[in-house]
PDB file of C-alpha atoms in Angstrom:
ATOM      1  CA  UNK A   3      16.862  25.305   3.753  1.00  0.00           C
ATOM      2  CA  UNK A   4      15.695  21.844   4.919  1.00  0.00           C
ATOM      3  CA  UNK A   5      12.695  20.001   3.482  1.00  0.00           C
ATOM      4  CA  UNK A   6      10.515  19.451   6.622  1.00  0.00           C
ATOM      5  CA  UNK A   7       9.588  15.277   7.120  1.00  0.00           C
ATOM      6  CA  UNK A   8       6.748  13.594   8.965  1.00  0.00           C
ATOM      7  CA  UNK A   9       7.134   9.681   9.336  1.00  0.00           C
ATOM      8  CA  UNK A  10       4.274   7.544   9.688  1.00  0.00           C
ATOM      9  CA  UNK A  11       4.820   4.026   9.862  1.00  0.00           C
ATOM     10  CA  UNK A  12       3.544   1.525  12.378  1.00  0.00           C
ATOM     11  CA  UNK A  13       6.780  -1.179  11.971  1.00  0.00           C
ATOM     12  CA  UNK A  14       9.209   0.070  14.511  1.00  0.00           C
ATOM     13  CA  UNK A  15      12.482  -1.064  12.844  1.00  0.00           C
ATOM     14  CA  UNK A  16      11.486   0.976   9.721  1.00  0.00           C
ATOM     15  CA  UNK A  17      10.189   3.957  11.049  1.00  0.00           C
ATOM     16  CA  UNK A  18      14.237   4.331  13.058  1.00  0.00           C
ATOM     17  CA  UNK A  19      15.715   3.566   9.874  1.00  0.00           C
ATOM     18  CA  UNK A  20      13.551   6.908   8.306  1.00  0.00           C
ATOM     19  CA  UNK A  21      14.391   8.462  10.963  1.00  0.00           C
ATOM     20  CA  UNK A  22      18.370   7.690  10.970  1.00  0.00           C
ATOM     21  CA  UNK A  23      18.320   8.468   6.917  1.00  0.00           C
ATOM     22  CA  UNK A  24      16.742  11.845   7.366  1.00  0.00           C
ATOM     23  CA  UNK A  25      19.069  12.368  10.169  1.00  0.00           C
ATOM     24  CA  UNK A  26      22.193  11.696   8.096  1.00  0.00           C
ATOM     25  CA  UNK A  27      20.863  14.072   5.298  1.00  0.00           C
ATOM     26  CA  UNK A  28      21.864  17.755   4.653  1.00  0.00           C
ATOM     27  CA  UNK A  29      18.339  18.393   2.887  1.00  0.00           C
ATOM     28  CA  UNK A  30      16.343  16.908   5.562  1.00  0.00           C
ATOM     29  CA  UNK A  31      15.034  17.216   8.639  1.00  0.00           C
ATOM     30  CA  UNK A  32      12.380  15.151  10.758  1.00  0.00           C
ATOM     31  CA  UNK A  33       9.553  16.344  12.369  1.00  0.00           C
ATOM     32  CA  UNK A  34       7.415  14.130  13.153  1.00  0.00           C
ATOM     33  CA  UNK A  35       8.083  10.534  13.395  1.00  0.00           C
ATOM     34  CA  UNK A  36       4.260   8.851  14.595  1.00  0.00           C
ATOM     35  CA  UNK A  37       3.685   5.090  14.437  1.00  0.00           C
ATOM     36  CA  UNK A  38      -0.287   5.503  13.196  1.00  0.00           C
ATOM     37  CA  UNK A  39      -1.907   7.355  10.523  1.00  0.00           C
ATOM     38  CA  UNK A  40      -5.165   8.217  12.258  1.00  0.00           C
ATOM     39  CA  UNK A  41      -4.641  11.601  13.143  1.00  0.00           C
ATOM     40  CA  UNK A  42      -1.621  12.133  10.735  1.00  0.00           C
ATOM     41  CA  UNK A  43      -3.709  15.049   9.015  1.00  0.00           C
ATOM     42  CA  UNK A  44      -3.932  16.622  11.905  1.00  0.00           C
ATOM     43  CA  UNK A  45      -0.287  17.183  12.444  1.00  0.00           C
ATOM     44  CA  UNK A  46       0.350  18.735   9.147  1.00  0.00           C
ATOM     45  CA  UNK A  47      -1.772  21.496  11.200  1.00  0.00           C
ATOM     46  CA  UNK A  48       0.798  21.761  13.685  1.00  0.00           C
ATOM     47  CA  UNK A  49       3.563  22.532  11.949  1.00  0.00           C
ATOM     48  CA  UNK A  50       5.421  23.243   8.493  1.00  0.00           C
ATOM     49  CA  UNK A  51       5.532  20.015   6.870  1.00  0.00           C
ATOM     50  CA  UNK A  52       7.122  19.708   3.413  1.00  0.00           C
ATOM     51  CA  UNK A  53       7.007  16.320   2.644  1.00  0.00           C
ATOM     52  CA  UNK A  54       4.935  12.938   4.466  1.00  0.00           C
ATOM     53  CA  UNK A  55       6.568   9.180   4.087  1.00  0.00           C
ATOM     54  CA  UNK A  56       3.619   6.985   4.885  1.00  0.00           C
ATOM     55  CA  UNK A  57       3.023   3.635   5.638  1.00  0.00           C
ATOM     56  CA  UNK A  58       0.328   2.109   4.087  1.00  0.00           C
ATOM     57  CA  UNK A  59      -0.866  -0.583   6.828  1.00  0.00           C
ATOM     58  CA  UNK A  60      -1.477  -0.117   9.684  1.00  0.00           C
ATOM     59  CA  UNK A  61      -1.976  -2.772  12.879  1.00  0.00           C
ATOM     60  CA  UNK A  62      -4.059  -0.300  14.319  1.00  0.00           C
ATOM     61  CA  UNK A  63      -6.135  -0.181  11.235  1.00  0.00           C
ATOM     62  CA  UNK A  64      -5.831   2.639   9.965  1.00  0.00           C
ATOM     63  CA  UNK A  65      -5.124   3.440   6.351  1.00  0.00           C
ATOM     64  CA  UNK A  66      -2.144   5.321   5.299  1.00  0.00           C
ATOM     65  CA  UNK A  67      -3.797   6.252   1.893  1.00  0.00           C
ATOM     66  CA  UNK A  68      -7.131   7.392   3.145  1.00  0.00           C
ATOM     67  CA  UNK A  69      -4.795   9.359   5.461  1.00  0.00           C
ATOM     68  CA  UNK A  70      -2.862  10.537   2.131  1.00  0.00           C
ATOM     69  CA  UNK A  71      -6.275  11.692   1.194  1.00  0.00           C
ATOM     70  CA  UNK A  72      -7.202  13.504   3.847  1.00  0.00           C
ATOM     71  CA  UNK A  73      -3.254  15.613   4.091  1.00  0.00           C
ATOM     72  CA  UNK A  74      -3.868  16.361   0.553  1.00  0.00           C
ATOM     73  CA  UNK A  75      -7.366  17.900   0.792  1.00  0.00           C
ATOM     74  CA  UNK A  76      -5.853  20.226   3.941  1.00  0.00           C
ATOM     75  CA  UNK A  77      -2.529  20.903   2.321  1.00  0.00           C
ATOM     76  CA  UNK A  78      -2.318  20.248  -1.521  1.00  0.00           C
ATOM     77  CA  UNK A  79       1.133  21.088  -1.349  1.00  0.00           C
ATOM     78  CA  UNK A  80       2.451  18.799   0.498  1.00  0.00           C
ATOM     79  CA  UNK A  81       4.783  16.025  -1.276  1.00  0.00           C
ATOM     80  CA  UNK A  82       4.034  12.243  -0.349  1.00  0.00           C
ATOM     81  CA  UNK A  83       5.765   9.457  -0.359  1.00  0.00           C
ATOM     82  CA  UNK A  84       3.679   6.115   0.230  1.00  0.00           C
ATOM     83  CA  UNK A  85       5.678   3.169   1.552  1.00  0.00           C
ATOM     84  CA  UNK A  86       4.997  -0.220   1.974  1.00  0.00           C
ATOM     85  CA  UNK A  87       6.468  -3.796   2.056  1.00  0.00           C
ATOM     86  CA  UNK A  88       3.074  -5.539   0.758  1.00  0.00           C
ATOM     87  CA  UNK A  89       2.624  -6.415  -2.739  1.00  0.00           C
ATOM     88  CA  UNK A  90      -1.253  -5.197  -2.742  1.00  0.00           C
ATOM     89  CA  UNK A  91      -2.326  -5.358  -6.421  1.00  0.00           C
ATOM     90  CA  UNK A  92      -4.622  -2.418  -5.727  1.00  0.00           C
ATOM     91  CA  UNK A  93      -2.628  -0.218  -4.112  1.00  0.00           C
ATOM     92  CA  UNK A  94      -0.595   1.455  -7.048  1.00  0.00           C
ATOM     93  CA  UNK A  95      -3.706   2.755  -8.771  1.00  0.00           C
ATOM     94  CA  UNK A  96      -5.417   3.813  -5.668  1.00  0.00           C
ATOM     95  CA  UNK A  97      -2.412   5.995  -4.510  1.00  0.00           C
ATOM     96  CA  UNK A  98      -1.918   8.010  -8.243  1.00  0.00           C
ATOM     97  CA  UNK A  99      -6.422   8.515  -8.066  1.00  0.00           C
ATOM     98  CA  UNK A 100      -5.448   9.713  -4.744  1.00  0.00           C
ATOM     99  CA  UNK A 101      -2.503  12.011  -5.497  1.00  0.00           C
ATOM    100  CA  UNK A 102      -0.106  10.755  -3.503  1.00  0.00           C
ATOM    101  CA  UNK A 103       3.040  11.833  -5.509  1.00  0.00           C
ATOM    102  CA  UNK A 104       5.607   8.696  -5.319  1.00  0.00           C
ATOM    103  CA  UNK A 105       5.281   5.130  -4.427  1.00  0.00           C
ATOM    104  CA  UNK A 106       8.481   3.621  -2.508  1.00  0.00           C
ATOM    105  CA  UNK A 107       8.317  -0.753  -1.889  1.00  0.00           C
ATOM    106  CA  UNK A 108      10.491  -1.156   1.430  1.00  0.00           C
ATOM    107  CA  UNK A 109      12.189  -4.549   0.014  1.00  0.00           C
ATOM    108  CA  UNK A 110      11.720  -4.838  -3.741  1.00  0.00           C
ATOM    109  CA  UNK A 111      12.655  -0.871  -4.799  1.00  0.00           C
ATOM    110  CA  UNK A 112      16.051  -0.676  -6.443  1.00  0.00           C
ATOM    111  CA  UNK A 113      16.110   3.041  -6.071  1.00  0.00           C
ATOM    112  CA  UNK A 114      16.460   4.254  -2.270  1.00  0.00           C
ATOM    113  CA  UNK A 115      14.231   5.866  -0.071  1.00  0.00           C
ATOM    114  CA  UNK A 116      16.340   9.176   0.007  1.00  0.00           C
ATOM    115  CA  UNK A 117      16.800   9.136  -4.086  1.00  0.00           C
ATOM    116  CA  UNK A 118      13.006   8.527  -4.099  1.00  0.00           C
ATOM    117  CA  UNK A 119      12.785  11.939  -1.594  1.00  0.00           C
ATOM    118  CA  UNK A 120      15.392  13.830  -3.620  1.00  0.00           C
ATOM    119  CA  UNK A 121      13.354  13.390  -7.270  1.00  0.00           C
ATOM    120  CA  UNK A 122       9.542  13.968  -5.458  1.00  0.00           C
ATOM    121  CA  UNK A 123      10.944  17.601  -3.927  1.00  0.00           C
ATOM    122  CA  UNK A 124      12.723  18.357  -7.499  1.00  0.00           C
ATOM    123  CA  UNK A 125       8.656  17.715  -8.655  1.00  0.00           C
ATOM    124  CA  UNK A 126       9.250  13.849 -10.374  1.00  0.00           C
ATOM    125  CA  UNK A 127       6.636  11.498  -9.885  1.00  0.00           C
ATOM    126  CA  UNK A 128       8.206   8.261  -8.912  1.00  0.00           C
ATOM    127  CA  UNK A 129       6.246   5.007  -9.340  1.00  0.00           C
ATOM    128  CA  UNK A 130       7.009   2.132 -10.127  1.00  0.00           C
ATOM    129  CA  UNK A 131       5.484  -0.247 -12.671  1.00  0.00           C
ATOM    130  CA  UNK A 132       4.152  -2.495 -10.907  1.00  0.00           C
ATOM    131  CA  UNK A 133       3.318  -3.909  -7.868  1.00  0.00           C
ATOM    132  CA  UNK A 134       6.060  -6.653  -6.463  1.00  0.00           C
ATOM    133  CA  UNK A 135       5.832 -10.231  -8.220  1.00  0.00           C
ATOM    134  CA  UNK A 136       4.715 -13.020  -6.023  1.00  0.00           C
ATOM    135  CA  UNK A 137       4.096 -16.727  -5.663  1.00  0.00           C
ATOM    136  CA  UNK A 138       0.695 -18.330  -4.807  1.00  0.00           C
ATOM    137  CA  UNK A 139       0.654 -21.623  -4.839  1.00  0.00           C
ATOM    138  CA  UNK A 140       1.656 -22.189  -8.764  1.00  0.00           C
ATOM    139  CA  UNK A 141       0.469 -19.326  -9.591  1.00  0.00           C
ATOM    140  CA  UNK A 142       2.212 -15.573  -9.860  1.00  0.00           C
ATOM    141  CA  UNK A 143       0.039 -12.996  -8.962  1.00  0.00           C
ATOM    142  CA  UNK A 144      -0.119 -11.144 -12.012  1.00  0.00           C
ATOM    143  CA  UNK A 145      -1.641 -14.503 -13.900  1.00  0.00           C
ATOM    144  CA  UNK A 146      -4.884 -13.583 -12.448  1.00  0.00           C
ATOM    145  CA  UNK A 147      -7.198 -11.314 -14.399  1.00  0.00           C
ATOM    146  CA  UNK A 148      -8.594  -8.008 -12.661  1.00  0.00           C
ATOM    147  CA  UNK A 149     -12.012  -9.738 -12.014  1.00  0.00           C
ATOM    148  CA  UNK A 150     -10.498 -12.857 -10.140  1.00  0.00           C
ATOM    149  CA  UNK A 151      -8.379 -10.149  -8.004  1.00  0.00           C
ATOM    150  CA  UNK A 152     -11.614  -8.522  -6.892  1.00  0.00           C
ATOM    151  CA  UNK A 153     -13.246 -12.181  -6.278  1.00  0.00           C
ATOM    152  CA  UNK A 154     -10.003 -12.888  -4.511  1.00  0.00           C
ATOM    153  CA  UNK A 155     -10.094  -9.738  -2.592  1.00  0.00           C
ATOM    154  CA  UNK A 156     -13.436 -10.886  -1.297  1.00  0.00           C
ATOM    155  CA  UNK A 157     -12.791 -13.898  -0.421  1.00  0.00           C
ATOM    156  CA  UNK A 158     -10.177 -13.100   1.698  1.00  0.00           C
ATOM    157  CA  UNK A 159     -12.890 -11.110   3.984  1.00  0.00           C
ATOM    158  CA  UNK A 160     -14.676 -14.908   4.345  1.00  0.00           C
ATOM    159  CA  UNK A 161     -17.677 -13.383   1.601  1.00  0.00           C
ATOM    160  CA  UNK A 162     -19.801 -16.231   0.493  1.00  0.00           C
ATOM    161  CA  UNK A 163     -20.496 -17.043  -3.038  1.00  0.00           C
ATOM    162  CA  UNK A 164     -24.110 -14.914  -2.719  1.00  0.00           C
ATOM    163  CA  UNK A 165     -22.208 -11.959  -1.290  1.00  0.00           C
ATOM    164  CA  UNK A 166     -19.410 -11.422  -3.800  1.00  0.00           C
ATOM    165  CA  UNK A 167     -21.937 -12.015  -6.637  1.00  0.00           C
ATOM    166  CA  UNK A 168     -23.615  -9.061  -4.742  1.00  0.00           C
ATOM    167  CA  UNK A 169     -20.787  -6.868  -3.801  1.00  0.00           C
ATOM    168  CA  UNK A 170     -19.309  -7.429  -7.831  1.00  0.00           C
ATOM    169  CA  UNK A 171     -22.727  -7.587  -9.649  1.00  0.00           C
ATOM    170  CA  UNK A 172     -22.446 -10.547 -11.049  1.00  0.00           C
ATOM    171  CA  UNK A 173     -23.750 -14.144 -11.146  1.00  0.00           C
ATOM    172  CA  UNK A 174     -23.158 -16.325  -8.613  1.00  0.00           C
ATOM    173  CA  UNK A 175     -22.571 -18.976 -11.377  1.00  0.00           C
ATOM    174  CA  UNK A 176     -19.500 -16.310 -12.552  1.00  0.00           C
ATOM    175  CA  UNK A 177     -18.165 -16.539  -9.035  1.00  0.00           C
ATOM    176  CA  UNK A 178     -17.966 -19.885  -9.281  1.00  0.00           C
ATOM    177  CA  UNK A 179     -16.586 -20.090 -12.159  1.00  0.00           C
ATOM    178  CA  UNK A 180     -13.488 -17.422 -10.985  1.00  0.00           C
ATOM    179  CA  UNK A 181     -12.930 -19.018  -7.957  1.00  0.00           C
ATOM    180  CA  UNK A 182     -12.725 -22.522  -9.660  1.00  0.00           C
ATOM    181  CA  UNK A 183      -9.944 -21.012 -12.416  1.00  0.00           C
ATOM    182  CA  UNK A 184      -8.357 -19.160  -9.274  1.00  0.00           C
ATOM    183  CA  UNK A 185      -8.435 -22.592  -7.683  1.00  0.00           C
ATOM    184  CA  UNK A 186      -6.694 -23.953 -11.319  1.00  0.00           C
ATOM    185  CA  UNK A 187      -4.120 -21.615 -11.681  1.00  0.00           C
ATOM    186  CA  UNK A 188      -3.046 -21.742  -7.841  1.00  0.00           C
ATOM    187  CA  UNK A 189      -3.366 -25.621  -7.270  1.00  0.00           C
ATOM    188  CA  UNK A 190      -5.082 -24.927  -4.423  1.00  0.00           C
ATOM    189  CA  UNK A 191      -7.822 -27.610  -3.599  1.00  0.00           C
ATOM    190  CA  UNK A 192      -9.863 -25.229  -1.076  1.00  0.00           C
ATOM    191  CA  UNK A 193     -11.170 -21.590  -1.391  1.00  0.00           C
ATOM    192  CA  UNK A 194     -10.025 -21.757   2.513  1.00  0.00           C
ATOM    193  CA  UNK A 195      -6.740 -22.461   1.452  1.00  0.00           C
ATOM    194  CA  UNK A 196      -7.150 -19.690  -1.465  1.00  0.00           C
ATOM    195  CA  UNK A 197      -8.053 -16.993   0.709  1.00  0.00           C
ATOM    196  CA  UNK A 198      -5.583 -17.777   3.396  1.00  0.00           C
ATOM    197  CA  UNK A 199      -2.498 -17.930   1.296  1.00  0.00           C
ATOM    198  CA  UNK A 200      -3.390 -14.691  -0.682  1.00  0.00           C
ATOM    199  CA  UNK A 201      -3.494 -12.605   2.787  1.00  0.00           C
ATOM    200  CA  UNK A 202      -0.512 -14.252   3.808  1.00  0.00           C
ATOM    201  CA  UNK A 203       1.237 -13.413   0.538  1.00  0.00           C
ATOM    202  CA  UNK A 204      -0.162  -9.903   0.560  1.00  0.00           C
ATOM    203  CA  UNK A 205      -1.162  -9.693  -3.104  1.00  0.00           C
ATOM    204  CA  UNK A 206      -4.868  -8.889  -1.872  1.00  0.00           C
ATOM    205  CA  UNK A 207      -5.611  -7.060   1.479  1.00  0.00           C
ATOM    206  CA  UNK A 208      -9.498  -6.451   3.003  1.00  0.00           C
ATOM    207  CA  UNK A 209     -10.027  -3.186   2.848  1.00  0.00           C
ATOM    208  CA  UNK A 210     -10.841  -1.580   6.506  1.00  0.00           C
TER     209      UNK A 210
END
């Protein structure tokens, strides 16, 4: 018997190619293939749904893991597969609190999407170690430490200096003093410059 498959994933070109895979597989079939995930819970209501793929960002804003959330509170049961092509440092350890049962990167995964399917149904776990390695400026994104990713993260959302030392509980001369080493290890001469490159790059994402 097929494993029933909802896509959810807002890129066009990638939800077809879902589509075509689960198409082309004896194990698989689609039903539903949505471009949003902010009424994804409700269509596990609808029907018998084995297994979700969801995107993680949404243009709409919506938030494929808080929509992971919300599946798993109305239907434990249900396998998930988060996918994404952003390198979000966060995002690993938010999905496994969450439950969300495998973790699939759209560009940098080795294994494929259908392997990744095949091992979550047979019960596996499948995560990688970590998120994608990037460049920023002449930096790589794991050379920050976890407190300079969640200055960076805030900075990104235009947060002054009094607003992340409120928002982390810390000094404003410690914000400083990360955002001048984030400055050092990037090359960057600008927190403007800081922040824009880092959403560009995807390693940190505001939070909607």
């Amino acid at each position: 018997m097929k494993h029933r498959v909802m896509v959810v994933d807002d890129q066009f070109v990638s939800r077809k190619m879902f589509e075509l895979y689960l198409r082309d597989s004896q194990d698989y079939d689609l039903a539903f293939s949505i471009d949003s995930a902010m009424f994804a819970d409700t269509y596990v209501l609808k029907d018998s749904i084995d297994l979700v793929i969801m995107d993680i960002l949404m243009e709409d804003g919506s938030c494929g893991l808080e929509a992971a959330r919300a599946i798993k509170k109305l239907r434990p049961n249900i396998k998930i597969v988060a996918v994404t092509s952003m390198p979000e440092l966060s995002w690993l350890d938010r999905a496994r609190e969450i439950g969300i049962d495998s973790f699939w990167y759209k560009e940098a995964s080795k294994e494929t999407i259908i392997s990744v399917l095949d091992k979550t149904m047979a019960g596996q776990s499948v995560y990688p170690d970590q998120a994608p390695k990037v460049k920023i400026g002449q930096a790589w994104s794991y050379d920050f430490t976890p407190k300079e990713v969640e200055v960076l993260r805030l900075l990104v959302t235009g947060a002054s200096n009094s607003e992340i030392s409120q928002a982390l509980n810390i000094s404003i001369h410690t914000v400083k003093t990360h955002i001048k080493h984030l400055l050092i290890k990037t090359g960057y001469n600008s927190r403007t410059k800081l922040a824009i490159q880092a959403r560009i790059t995807g390693i940190v994402i505001e939070d909607k």
